[in-house]
Amino acid sequence: FRLIALIFTTHFSIGQGIDEKYPDVIKQVIQINSNDGYEIVSFKEEELTELFKGRSRLFGMYQNGELQKMTWISVADFGVESFDYYFSEGNLIYISETFDELTKKGELQTNRSFYGRYFFKNNNMYDYETTGPNRFEDDNLDPETILLAETNRNIKLLTDKKK
């Protein structure tokens, strides 16, 4: 199973709906994805086993010392969850979250069962769109709080490793 191949596969697609409401953010995401001159800081699977359930990888892509994109991939028996975090001038602007459910145990055949797009400014989520069943269906869970906590945790891990 080659997780490294997944890291550069963007889970972002332009379509109808929320993406058209925020063309400036989408333009920045496309620009970040098109750059290939990043310094990459990464964690191997075994470095993250105590922090995350399942098999995980974490990558940070830096340009001129500033985090531009961060990707966290988590693989479990039931599927692959992936998060792409995008930054502008050190600030979180967008998160793309996907869950690809394994259709046959032991084989790398998946079905995208969830896709979430979250838009941020000044550490506040100002809009989002999700499709499919997701982890935020419980009204007691606050997506903004959870996503920001995960973002900050992962930034800290990358920052500490980069030192």
mmCIF file of C-alpha atoms in Angstrom:
data_model
loop_
_atom_site.group_PDB
_atom_site.id
_atom_site.type_symbol
_atom_site.label_atom_id
_atom_site.label_comp_id
_atom_site.label_asym_id
_atom_site.label_seq_id
_atom_site.Cartn_x
_atom_site.Cartn_y
_atom_site.Cartn_z
ATOM 1 C CA PHE A 1 0.000 0.000 0.000
ATOM 2 C CA ARG A 2 1.680 3.179 -1.131
ATOM 3 C CA LEU A 3 0.556 6.169 0.855
ATOM 4 C CA ILE A 4 3.220 8.376 -0.637
ATOM 5 C CA ALA A 5 1.423 8.230 -3.976
ATOM 6 C CA LEU A 6 -1.666 9.633 -2.308
ATOM 7 C CA ILE A 7 0.148 12.673 -0.917
ATOM 8 C CA PHE A 8 0.362 14.520 -4.201
ATOM 9 C CA THR A 9 -3.085 13.469 -5.357
ATOM 10 C CA THR A 10 -5.199 16.449 -4.578
ATOM 11 C CA HIS A 11 -8.691 15.826 -3.332
ATOM 12 C CA PHE A 12 -9.846 19.102 -4.707
ATOM 13 C CA SER A 13 -12.098 19.567 -7.654
ATOM 14 C CA ILE A 14 -13.871 22.602 -8.945
ATOM 15 C CA GLY A 15 -17.567 22.109 -9.385
ATOM 16 C CA GLN A 16 -20.890 23.758 -8.940
ATOM 17 C CA GLY A 17 -21.816 25.147 -5.562
ATOM 18 C CA ILE A 18 -19.684 26.479 -2.776
ATOM 19 C CA ASP A 19 -16.460 26.707 -4.794
ATOM 20 C CA GLU A 20 -18.021 29.343 -7.047
ATOM 21 C CA LYS A 21 -18.845 31.506 -4.025
ATOM 22 C CA TYR A 22 -15.160 31.920 -3.104
ATOM 23 C CA PRO A 23 -13.116 32.184 -6.313
ATOM 24 C CA ASP A 24 -10.195 33.952 -4.581
ATOM 25 C CA VAL A 25 -9.711 31.042 -2.170
ATOM 26 C CA ILE A 26 -10.066 28.480 -4.946
ATOM 27 C CA LYS A 27 -7.497 30.383 -7.015
ATOM 28 C CA GLN A 28 -5.034 30.248 -4.094
ATOM 29 C CA VAL A 29 -5.641 26.508 -3.626
ATOM 30 C CA ILE A 30 -4.988 25.857 -7.316
ATOM 31 C CA GLN A 31 -1.829 27.963 -7.180
ATOM 32 C CA ILE A 32 -0.551 26.116 -4.095
ATOM 33 C CA ASN A 33 -1.262 22.752 -5.744
ATOM 34 C CA SER A 34 0.550 23.750 -8.944
ATOM 35 C CA ASN A 35 3.796 24.644 -7.187
ATOM 36 C CA ASP A 36 6.376 21.874 -7.065
ATOM 37 C CA GLY A 37 9.255 23.662 -5.371
ATOM 38 C CA TYR A 38 8.333 22.959 -1.765
ATOM 39 C CA GLU A 39 10.531 21.942 1.103
ATOM 40 C CA ILE A 40 8.716 18.887 2.466
ATOM 41 C CA VAL A 41 8.675 17.904 6.124
ATOM 42 C CA SER A 42 7.147 14.499 6.701
ATOM 43 C CA PHE A 43 6.484 11.870 9.299
ATOM 44 C CA LYS A 44 6.845 8.181 8.677
ATOM 45 C CA GLU A 45 3.976 5.915 9.651
ATOM 46 C CA GLU A 46 5.787 4.522 12.690
ATOM 47 C CA GLU A 47 6.436 8.022 14.043
ATOM 48 C CA LEU A 48 2.690 8.656 14.381
ATOM 49 C CA THR A 49 1.339 5.330 15.673
ATOM 50 C CA GLU A 50 1.040 6.549 19.266
ATOM 51 C CA LEU A 51 -0.901 9.674 18.248
ATOM 52 C CA PHE A 52 -3.331 8.343 15.673
ATOM 53 C CA LYS A 53 -5.412 5.224 15.248
ATOM 54 C CA GLY A 54 -4.540 3.178 12.192
ATOM 55 C CA ARG A 55 -1.741 3.990 9.806
ATOM 56 C CA SER A 56 -1.121 7.700 9.295
ATOM 57 C CA ARG A 57 1.157 10.007 7.352
ATOM 58 C CA LEU A 58 1.640 13.731 7.829
ATOM 59 C CA PHE A 59 3.336 16.062 5.357
ATOM 60 C CA GLY A 60 4.001 19.787 5.465
ATOM 61 C CA MET A 61 4.946 21.727 2.352
ATOM 62 C CA TYR A 62 6.921 24.892 2.986
ATOM 63 C CA GLN A 63 8.005 27.733 0.743
ATOM 64 C CA ASN A 64 10.496 30.265 2.086
ATOM 65 C CA GLY A 65 9.999 28.773 5.545
ATOM 66 C CA GLU A 66 6.231 29.327 5.505
ATOM 67 C CA LEU A 67 3.709 26.477 5.584
ATOM 68 C CA GLN A 68 1.662 26.453 2.373
ATOM 69 C CA LYS A 69 -0.044 23.066 2.495
ATOM 70 C CA MET A 70 -0.332 20.257 4.979
ATOM 71 C CA THR A 71 -1.692 16.785 4.264
ATOM 72 C CA TRP A 72 -2.760 14.198 6.809
ATOM 73 C CA ILE A 73 -3.740 10.729 5.610
ATOM 74 C CA SER A 74 -5.112 8.069 7.918
ATOM 75 C CA VAL A 75 -5.683 4.481 6.796
ATOM 76 C CA ALA A 76 -7.840 2.054 8.745
ATOM 77 C CA ASP A 77 -9.376 -1.324 7.933
ATOM 78 C CA PHE A 78 -12.532 0.384 6.644
ATOM 79 C CA GLY A 79 -11.057 3.144 4.498
ATOM 80 C CA VAL A 80 -8.764 6.098 3.864
ATOM 81 C CA GLU A 81 -9.401 9.511 5.413
ATOM 82 C CA SER A 82 -7.479 12.423 3.971
ATOM 83 C CA PHE A 83 -7.190 16.098 4.863
ATOM 84 C CA ASP A 84 -5.517 18.824 2.805
ATOM 85 C CA TYR A 85 -4.992 22.099 4.678
ATOM 86 C CA TYR A 86 -4.132 25.266 2.750
ATOM 87 C CA PHE A 87 -2.509 28.403 4.139
ATOM 88 C CA SER A 88 -1.971 31.953 2.967
ATOM 89 C CA GLU A 89 0.535 34.160 4.790
ATOM 90 C CA GLY A 90 0.543 31.692 7.682
ATOM 91 C CA ASN A 91 -3.243 31.615 8.034
ATOM 92 C CA LEU A 92 -5.529 28.666 7.384
ATOM 93 C CA ILE A 93 -7.812 29.410 4.427
ATOM 94 C CA TYR A 94 -9.236 26.059 3.331
ATOM 95 C CA ILE A 95 -9.522 22.400 4.319
ATOM 96 C CA SER A 96 -10.524 19.599 1.984
ATOM 97 C CA GLU A 97 -11.549 16.379 3.754
ATOM 98 C CA THR A 98 -12.351 13.091 2.050
ATOM 99 C CA PHE A 99 -13.199 9.588 3.154
ATOM 100 C CA ASP A 100 -12.737 6.748 0.702
ATOM 101 C CA GLU A 101 -14.406 3.598 1.932
ATOM 102 C CA LEU A 102 -12.691 0.317 1.071
ATOM 103 C CA THR A 103 -15.077 -1.701 -1.051
ATOM 104 C CA LYS A 104 -13.221 -5.009 -0.685
ATOM 105 C CA LYS A 105 -11.233 -5.845 2.438
ATOM 106 C CA GLY A 106 -7.554 -6.251 1.660
ATOM 107 C CA GLU A 107 -7.771 -4.608 -1.767
ATOM 108 C CA LEU A 108 -7.155 -1.027 -2.774
ATOM 109 C CA GLN A 109 -10.575 -0.427 -4.284
ATOM 110 C CA THR A 110 -12.375 2.522 -2.767
ATOM 111 C CA ASN A 111 -15.599 4.438 -3.029
ATOM 112 C CA ARG A 112 -15.641 8.125 -2.065
ATOM 113 C CA SER A 113 -18.323 8.245 0.604
ATOM 114 C CA PHE A 114 -17.609 11.702 2.042
ATOM 115 C CA TYR A 115 -16.257 15.016 0.827
ATOM 116 C CA GLY A 116 -16.021 18.167 2.918
ATOM 117 C CA ARG A 117 -14.841 21.657 2.016
ATOM 118 C CA TYR A 118 -14.267 24.170 4.802
ATOM 119 C CA PHE A 119 -13.420 27.854 4.319
ATOM 120 C CA PHE A 120 -11.546 29.866 6.981
ATOM 121 C CA LYS A 121 -10.516 33.435 7.644
ATOM 122 C CA ASN A 122 -8.814 34.707 10.818
ATOM 123 C CA ASN A 123 -9.184 31.257 12.434
ATOM 124 C CA ASN A 124 -12.937 31.293 11.897
ATOM 125 C CA MET A 125 -14.806 28.934 9.620
ATOM 126 C CA TYR A 126 -17.137 31.123 7.604
ATOM 127 C CA ASP A 127 -18.640 28.493 5.306
ATOM 128 C CA TYR A 128 -18.547 24.805 4.551
ATOM 129 C CA GLU A 129 -20.158 22.118 2.447
ATOM 130 C CA THR A 130 -20.211 18.372 3.022
ATOM 131 C CA THR A 131 -21.544 15.474 1.015
ATOM 132 C CA GLY A 132 -22.186 12.018 2.415
ATOM 133 C CA PRO A 133 -22.298 10.774 5.991
ATOM 134 C CA ASN A 134 -19.675 12.468 8.129
ATOM 135 C CA ARG A 135 -18.229 12.743 11.604
ATOM 136 C CA PHE A 136 -20.045 16.007 12.320
ATOM 137 C CA GLU A 137 -23.598 14.685 12.041
ATOM 138 C CA ASP A 138 -23.896 14.780 15.837
ATOM 139 C CA ASP A 139 -25.152 18.305 16.653
ATOM 140 C CA ASN A 140 -23.048 18.285 19.835
ATOM 141 C CA LEU A 141 -19.880 18.360 17.731
ATOM 142 C CA ASP A 142 -18.599 21.712 16.509
ATOM 143 C CA PRO A 143 -16.784 21.249 13.174
ATOM 144 C CA GLU A 144 -14.890 24.538 13.494
ATOM 145 C CA THR A 145 -13.502 23.693 16.945
ATOM 146 C CA ILE A 146 -12.519 20.164 15.937
ATOM 147 C CA LEU A 147 -10.936 21.161 12.617
ATOM 148 C CA LEU A 148 -8.944 23.991 14.199
ATOM 149 C CA ALA A 149 -7.728 21.718 17.009
ATOM 150 C CA GLU A 150 -6.591 19.099 14.478
ATOM 151 C CA THR A 151 -4.935 21.792 12.360
ATOM 152 C CA ASN A 152 -3.051 23.242 15.326
ATOM 153 C CA ARG A 153 -1.987 19.779 16.542
ATOM 154 C CA ASN A 154 -0.579 18.908 13.120
ATOM 155 C CA ILE A 155 1.160 22.284 12.695
ATOM 156 C CA LYS A 156 2.831 21.782 16.073
ATOM 157 C CA LEU A 157 4.027 18.306 15.082
ATOM 158 C CA LEU A 158 5.489 19.648 11.838
ATOM 159 C CA THR A 159 7.026 22.714 13.507
ATOM 160 C CA ASP A 160 8.708 20.579 16.170
ATOM 161 C CA LYS A 161 10.074 18.180 13.539
ATOM 162 C CA LYS A 162 11.295 21.034 11.319
ATOM 163 C CA LYS A 163 13.441 22.549 14.119
#
